[in-house]
PDB file of C-alpha atoms in Angstrom:
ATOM      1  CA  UNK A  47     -31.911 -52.574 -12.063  1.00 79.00           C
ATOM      2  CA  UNK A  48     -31.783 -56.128 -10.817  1.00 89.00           C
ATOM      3  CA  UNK A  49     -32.453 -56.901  -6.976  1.00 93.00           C
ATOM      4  CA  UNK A  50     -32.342 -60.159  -5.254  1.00 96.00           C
ATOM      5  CA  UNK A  51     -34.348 -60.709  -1.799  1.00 97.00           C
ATOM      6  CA  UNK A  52     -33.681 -63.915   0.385  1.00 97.00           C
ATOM      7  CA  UNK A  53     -36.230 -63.514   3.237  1.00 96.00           C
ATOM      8  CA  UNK A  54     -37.868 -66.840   4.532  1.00 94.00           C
ATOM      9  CA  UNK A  55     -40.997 -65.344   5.829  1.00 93.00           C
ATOM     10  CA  UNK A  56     -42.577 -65.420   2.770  1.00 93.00           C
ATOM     11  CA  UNK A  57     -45.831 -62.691   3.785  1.00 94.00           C
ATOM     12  CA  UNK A  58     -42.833 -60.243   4.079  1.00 93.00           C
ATOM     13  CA  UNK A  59     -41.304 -61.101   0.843  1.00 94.00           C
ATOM     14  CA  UNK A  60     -43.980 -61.127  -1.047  1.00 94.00           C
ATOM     15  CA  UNK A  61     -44.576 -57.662   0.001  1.00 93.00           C
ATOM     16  CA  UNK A  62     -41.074 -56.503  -0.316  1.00 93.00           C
ATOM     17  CA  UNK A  63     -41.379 -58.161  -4.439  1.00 94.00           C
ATOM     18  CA  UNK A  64     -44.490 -56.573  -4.630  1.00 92.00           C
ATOM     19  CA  UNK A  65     -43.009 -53.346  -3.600  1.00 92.00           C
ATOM     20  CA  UNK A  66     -40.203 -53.129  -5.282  1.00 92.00           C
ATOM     21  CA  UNK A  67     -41.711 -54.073  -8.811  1.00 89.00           C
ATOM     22  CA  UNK A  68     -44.079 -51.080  -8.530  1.00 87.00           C
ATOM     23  CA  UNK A  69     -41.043 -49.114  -8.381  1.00 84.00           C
ATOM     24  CA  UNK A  70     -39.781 -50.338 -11.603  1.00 80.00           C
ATOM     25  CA  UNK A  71     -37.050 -53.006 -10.061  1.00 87.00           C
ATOM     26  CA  UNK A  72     -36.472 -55.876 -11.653  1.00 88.00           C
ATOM     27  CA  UNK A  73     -36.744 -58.533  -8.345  1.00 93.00           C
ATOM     28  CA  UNK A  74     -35.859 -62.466  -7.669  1.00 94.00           C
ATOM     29  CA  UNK A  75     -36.704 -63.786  -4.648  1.00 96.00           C
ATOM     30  CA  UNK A  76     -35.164 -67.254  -2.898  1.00 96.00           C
ATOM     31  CA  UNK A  77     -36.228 -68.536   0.649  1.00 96.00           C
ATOM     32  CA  UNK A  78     -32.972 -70.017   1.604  1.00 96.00           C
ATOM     33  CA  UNK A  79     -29.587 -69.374   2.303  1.00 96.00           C
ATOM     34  CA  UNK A  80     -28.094 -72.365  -0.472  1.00 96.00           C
ATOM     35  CA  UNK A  81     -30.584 -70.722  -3.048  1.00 97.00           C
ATOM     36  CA  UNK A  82     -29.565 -67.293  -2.433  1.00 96.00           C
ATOM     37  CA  UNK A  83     -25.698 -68.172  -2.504  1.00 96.00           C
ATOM     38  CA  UNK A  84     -26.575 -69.996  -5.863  1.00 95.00           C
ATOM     39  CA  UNK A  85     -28.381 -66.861  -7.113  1.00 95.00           C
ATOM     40  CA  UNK A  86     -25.253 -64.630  -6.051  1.00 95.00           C
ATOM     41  CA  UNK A  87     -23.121 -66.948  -7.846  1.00 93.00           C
ATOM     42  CA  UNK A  88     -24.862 -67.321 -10.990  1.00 90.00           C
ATOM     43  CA  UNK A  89     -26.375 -63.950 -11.970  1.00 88.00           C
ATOM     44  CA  UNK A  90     -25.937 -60.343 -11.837  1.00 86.00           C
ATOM     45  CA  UNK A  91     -27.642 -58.000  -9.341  1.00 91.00           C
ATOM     46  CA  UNK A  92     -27.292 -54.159  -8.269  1.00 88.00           C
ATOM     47  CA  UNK A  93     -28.415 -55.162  -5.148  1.00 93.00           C
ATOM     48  CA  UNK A  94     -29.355 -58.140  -2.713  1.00 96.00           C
ATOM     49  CA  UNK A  95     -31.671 -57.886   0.223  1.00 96.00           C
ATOM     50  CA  UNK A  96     -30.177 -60.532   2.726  1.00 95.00           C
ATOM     51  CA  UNK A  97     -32.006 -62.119   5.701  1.00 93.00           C
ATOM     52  CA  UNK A  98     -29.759 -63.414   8.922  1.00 90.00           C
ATOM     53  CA  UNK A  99     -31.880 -65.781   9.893  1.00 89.00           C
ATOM     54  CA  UNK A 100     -32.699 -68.691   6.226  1.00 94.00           C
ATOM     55  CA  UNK A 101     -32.477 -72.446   6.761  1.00 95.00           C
ATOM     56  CA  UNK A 102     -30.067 -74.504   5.252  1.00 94.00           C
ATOM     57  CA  UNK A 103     -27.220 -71.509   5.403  1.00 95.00           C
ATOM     58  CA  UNK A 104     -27.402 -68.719   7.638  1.00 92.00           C
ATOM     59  CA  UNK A 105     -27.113 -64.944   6.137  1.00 92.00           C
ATOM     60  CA  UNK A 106     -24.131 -64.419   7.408  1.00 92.00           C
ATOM     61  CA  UNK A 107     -22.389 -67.560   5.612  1.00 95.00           C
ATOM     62  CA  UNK A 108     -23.788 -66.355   2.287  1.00 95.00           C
ATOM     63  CA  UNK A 109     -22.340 -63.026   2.857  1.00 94.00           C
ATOM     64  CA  UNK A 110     -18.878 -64.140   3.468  1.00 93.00           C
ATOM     65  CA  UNK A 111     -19.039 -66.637   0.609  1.00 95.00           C
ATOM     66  CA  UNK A 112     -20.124 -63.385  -2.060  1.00 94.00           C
ATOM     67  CA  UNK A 113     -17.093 -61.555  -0.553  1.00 92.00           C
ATOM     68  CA  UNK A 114     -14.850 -64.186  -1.089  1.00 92.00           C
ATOM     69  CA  UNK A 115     -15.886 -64.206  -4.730  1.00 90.00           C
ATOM     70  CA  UNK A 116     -14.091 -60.701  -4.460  1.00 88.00           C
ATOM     71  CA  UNK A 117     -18.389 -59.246  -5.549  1.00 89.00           C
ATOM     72  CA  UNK A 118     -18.524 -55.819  -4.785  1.00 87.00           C
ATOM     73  CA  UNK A 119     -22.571 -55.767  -5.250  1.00 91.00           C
ATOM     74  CA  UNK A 120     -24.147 -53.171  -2.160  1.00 92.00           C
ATOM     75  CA  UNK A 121     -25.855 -55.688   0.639  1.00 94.00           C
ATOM     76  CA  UNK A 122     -28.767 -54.805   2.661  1.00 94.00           C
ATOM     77  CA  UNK A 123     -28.787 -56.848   5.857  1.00 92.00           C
ATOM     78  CA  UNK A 124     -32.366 -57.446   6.737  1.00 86.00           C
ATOM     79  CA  UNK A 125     -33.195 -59.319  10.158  1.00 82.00           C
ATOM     80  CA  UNK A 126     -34.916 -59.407  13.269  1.00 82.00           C
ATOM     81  CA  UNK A 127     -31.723 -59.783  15.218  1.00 72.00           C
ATOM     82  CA  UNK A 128     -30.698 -56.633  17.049  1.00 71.00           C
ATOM     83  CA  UNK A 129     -27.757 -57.459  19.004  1.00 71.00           C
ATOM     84  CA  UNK A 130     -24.793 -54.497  18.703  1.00 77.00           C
ATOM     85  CA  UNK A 131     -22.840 -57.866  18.222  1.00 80.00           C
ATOM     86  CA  UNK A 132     -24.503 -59.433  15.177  1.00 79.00           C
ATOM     87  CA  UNK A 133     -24.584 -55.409  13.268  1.00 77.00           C
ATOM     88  CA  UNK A 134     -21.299 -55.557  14.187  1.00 82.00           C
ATOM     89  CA  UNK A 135     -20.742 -58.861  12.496  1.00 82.00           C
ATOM     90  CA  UNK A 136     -22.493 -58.476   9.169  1.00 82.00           C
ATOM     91  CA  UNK A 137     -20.273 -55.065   8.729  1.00 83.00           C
ATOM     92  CA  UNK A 138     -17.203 -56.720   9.341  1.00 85.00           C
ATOM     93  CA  UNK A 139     -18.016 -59.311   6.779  1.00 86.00           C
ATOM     94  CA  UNK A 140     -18.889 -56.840   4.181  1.00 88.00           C
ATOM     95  CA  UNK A 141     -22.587 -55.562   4.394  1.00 90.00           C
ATOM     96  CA  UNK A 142     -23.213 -51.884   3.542  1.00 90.00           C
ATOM     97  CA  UNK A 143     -26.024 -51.523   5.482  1.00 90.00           C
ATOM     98  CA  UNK A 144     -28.094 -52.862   8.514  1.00 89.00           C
ATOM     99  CA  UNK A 145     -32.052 -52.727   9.186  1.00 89.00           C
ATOM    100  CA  UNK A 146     -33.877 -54.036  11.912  1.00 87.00           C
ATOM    101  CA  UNK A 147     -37.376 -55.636  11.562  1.00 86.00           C
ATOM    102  CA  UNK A 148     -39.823 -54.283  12.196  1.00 86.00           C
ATOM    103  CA  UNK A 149     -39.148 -51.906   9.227  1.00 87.00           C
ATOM    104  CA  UNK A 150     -41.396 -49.012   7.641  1.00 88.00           C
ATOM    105  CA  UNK A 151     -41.164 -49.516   3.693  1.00 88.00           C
ATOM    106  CA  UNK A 152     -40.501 -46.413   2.302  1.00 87.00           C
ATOM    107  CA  UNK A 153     -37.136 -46.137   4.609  1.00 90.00           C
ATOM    108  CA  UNK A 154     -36.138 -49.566   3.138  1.00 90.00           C
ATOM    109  CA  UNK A 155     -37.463 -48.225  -0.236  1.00 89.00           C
ATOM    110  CA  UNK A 156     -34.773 -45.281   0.499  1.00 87.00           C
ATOM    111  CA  UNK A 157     -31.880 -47.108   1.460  1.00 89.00           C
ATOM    112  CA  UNK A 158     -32.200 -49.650  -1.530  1.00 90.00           C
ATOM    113  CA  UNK A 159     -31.609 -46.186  -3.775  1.00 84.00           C
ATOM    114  CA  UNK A 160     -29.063 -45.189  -2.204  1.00 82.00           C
ATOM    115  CA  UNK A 161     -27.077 -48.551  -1.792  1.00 87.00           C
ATOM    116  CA  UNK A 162     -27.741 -48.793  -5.774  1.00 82.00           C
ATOM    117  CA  UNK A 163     -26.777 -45.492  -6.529  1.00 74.00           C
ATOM    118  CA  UNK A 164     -23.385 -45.686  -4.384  1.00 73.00           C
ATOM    119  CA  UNK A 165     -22.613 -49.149  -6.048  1.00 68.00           C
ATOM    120  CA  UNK A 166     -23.619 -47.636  -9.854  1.00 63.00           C
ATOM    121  CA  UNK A 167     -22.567 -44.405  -9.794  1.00 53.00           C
ATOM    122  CA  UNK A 168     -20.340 -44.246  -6.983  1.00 53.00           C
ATOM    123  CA  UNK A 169     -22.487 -41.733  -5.267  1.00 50.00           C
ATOM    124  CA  UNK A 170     -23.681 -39.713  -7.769  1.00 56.00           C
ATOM    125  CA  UNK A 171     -27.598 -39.596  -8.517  1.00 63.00           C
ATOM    126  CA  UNK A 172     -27.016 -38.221 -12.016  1.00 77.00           C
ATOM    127  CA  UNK A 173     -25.563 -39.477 -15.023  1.00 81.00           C
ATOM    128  CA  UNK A 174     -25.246 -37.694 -18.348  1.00 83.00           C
ATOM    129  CA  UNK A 175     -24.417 -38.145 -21.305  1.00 83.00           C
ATOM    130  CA  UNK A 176     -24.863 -35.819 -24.191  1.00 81.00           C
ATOM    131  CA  UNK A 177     -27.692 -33.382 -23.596  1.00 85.00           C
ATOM    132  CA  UNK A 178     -29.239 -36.702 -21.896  1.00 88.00           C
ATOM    133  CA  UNK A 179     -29.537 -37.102 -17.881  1.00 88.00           C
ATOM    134  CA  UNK A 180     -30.975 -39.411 -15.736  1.00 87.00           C
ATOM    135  CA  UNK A 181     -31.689 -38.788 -12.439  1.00 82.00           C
ATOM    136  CA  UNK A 182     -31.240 -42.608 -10.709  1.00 72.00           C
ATOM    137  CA  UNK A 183     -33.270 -41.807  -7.512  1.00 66.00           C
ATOM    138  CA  UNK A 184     -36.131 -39.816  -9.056  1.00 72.00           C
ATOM    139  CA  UNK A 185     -36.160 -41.921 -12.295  1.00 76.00           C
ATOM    140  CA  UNK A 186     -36.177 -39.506 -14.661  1.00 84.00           C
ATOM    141  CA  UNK A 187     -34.278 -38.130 -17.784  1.00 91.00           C
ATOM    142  CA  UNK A 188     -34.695 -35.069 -18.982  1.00 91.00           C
ATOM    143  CA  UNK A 189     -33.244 -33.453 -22.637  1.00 89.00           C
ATOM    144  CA  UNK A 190     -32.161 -30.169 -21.696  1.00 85.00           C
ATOM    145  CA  UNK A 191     -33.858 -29.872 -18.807  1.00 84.00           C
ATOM    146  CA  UNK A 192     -36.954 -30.764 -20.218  1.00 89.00           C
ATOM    147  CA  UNK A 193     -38.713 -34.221 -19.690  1.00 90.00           C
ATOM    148  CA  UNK A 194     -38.496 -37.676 -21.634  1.00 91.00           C
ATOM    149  CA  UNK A 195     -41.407 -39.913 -21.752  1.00 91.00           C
ATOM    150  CA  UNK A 196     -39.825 -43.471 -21.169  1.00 91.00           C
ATOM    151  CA  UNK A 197     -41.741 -46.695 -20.441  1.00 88.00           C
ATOM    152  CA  UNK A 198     -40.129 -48.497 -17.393  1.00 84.00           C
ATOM    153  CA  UNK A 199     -38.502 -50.812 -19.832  1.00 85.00           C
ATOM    154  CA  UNK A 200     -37.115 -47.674 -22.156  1.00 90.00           C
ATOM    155  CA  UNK A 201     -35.910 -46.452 -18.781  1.00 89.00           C
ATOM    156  CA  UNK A 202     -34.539 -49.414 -17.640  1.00 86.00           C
ATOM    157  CA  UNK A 203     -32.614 -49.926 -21.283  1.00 89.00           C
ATOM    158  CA  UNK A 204     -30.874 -46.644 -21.285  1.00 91.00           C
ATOM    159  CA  UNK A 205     -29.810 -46.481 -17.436  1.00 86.00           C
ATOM    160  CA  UNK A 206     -27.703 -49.657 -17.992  1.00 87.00           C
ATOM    161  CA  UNK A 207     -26.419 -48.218 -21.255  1.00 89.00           C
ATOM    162  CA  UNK A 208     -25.756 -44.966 -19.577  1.00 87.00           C
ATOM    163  CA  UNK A 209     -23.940 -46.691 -16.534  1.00 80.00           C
ATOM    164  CA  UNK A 210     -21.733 -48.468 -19.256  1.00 80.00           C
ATOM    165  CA  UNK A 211     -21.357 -45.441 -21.640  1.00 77.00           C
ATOM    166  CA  UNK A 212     -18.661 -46.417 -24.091  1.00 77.00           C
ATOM    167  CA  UNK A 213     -19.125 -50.608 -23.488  1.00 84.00           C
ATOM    168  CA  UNK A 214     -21.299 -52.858 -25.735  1.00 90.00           C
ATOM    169  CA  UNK A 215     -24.306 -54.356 -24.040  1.00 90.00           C
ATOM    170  CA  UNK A 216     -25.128 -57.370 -24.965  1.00 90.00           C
ATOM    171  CA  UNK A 217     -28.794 -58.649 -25.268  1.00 87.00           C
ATOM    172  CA  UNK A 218     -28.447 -61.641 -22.490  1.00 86.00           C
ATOM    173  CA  UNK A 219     -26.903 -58.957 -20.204  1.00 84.00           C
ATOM    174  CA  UNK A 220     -29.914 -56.220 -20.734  1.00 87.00           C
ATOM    175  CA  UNK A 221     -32.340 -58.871 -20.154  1.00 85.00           C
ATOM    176  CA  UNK A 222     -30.477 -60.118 -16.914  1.00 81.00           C
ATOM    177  CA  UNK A 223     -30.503 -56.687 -15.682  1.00 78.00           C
ATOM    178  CA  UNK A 224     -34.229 -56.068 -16.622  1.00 80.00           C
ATOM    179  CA  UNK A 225     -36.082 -59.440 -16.038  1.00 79.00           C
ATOM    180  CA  UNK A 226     -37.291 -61.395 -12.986  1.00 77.00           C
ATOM    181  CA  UNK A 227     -36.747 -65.464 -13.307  1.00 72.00           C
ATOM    182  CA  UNK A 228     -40.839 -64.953 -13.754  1.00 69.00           C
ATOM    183  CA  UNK A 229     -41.019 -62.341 -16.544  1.00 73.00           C
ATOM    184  CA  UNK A 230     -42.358 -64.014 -19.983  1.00 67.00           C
ATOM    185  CA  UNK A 231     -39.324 -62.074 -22.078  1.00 67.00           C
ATOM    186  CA  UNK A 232     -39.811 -62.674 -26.022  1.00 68.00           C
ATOM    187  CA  UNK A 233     -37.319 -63.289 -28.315  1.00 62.00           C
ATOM    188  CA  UNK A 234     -37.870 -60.219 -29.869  1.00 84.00           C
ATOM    189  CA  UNK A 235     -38.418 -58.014 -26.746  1.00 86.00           C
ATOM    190  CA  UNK A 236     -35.068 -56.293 -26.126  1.00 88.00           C
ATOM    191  CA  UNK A 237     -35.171 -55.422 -29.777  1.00 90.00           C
ATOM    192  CA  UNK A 238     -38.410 -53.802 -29.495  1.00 91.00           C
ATOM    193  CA  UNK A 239     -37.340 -51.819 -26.728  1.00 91.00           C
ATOM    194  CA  UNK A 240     -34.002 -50.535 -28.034  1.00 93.00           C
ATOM    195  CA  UNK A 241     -36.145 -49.279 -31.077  1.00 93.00           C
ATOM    196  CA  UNK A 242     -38.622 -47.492 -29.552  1.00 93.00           C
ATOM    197  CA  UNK A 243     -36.156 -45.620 -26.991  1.00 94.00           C
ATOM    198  CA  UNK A 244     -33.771 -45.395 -30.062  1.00 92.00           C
ATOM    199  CA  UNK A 245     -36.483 -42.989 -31.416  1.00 92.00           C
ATOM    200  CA  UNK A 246     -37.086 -41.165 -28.361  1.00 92.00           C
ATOM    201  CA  UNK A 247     -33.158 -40.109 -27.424  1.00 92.00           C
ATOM    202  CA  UNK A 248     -32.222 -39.047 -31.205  1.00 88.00           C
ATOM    203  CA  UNK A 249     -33.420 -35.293 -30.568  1.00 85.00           C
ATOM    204  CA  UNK A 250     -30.760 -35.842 -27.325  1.00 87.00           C
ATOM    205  CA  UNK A 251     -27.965 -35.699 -29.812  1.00 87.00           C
ATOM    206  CA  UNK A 252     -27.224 -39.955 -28.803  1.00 88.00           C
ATOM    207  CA  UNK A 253     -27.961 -43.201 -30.470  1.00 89.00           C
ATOM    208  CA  UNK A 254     -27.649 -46.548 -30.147  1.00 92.00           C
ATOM    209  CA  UNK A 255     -25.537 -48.163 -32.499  1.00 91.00           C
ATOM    210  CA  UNK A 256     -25.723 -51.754 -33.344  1.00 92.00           C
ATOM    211  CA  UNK A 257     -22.766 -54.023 -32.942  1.00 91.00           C
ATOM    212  CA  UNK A 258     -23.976 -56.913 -35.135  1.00 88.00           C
ATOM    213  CA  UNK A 259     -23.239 -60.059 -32.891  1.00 87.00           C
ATOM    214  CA  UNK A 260     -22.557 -58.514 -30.234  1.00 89.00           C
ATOM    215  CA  UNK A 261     -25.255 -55.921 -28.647  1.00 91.00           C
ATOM    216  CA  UNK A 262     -25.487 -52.240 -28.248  1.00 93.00           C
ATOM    217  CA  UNK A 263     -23.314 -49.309 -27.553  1.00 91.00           C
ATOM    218  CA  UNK A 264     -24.746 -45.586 -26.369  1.00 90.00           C
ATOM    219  CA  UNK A 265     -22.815 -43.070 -28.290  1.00 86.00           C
ATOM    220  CA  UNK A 266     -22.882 -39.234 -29.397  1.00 78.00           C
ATOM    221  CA  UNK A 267     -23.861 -38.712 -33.190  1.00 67.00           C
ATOM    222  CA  UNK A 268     -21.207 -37.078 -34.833  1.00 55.00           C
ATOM    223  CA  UNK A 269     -21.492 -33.779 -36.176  1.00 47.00           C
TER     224      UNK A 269
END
């Protein structure tokens, strides 16, 4: 899962990257309000963390510009402002949620899995397929109940396969989903990946098929 922060104090973003990466998100990070809007317009995130307060356009201006693009991608308003008026604002314009610095992590850390898991499973924390589940806010699948041992890329692979069961996945769009601007990705990498977690899910009953040309698709072996 892809998230993008625009925060101008950049102590705090570096610790909100540094954060989120240990828990296995993919994170960008922009300093301005014309980068951010840029970023919003030009990739593909599951969530963005959005400041009130950059230079050069103000939070709120982004916001209504990603809503006009008719984006539907969960917002977490981030910002030191705490007028009733300016919570009020950012709703009205299309934020799902609100925080107040200062902030204790682990409730941001919270509300980023929830806003994710309302926007990619529309509300659900589980998604199956097969004998396989994975459990978006814990971050585990299990086979039957019983555990699977997936590297954070495996994971990261079959969760955006899983959240477009029956769709081919192209390469470009697993790598947007699973790569900072900053990650060194290899030619090769995505197809290293699929292989190994190819492996791993086969006991699960599901494969990965191959569309030549065109990417992946998570499917049921037939009987």
């Amino acid at each position: 899962m892809r998230i993008l922060i625009a925060e101008d104090d950049p102590v705090l973003a570096d610790g909100l990257t540094r954060s989120l990466r240990l828990s296995e998100y993919a994170v960008d990070c922009v300093h301005d309000g014309l980068d951010a809007d840029h970023a919003l317009s030009s990739q593909s995130y599951d969530l963005a963390i959005l400041d009130l307060g950059l230079p050069r356009l103000d939070g709120f201006e982004v916001l209504k510009r990603l809503r006009r693009r008719s984006s539907t991608i969960p917002v977490l308003v981030l910002t030191a402002r705490d007028a009733l008026t300016d919570r009020v604002r950012g709703l009205d314009l299309g934020a799902d949620d609100y925080m107040t610095k200062p902030f204790e992590l682990p409730e941001l850390e919270a509300r980023v899995r929830a806003l994710i898991r309302r926007g990619q499973a529309g509300g659900s924390s589980t998604i199956a397929h097969g004998k396989l589940k994975l459990d978006t806010v814990g971050r585990r699948v299990t086979v039957e109940e019983q555990p699977l041992d997936l590297s954070a890329r495996e994971l990261g692979v079959l969760e955006v396969l899983m959240m477009r069961s029956g769709r081919v996945v192209s390469k470009d769009q697993l790598a947007e989903k699973l790569y900072s601007w900053d990650d060194d990705v290899g030619a090769n990498a995505i197809e290293v990946c699929v292989h190994r977690l190819r492996k791993k899910i086969e006991p699960a009953g599901v494969t990965i098929r191959t569309i030549r040309g065109l990417g992946y698709l998570l499917e049921k072996e037939h009987a």
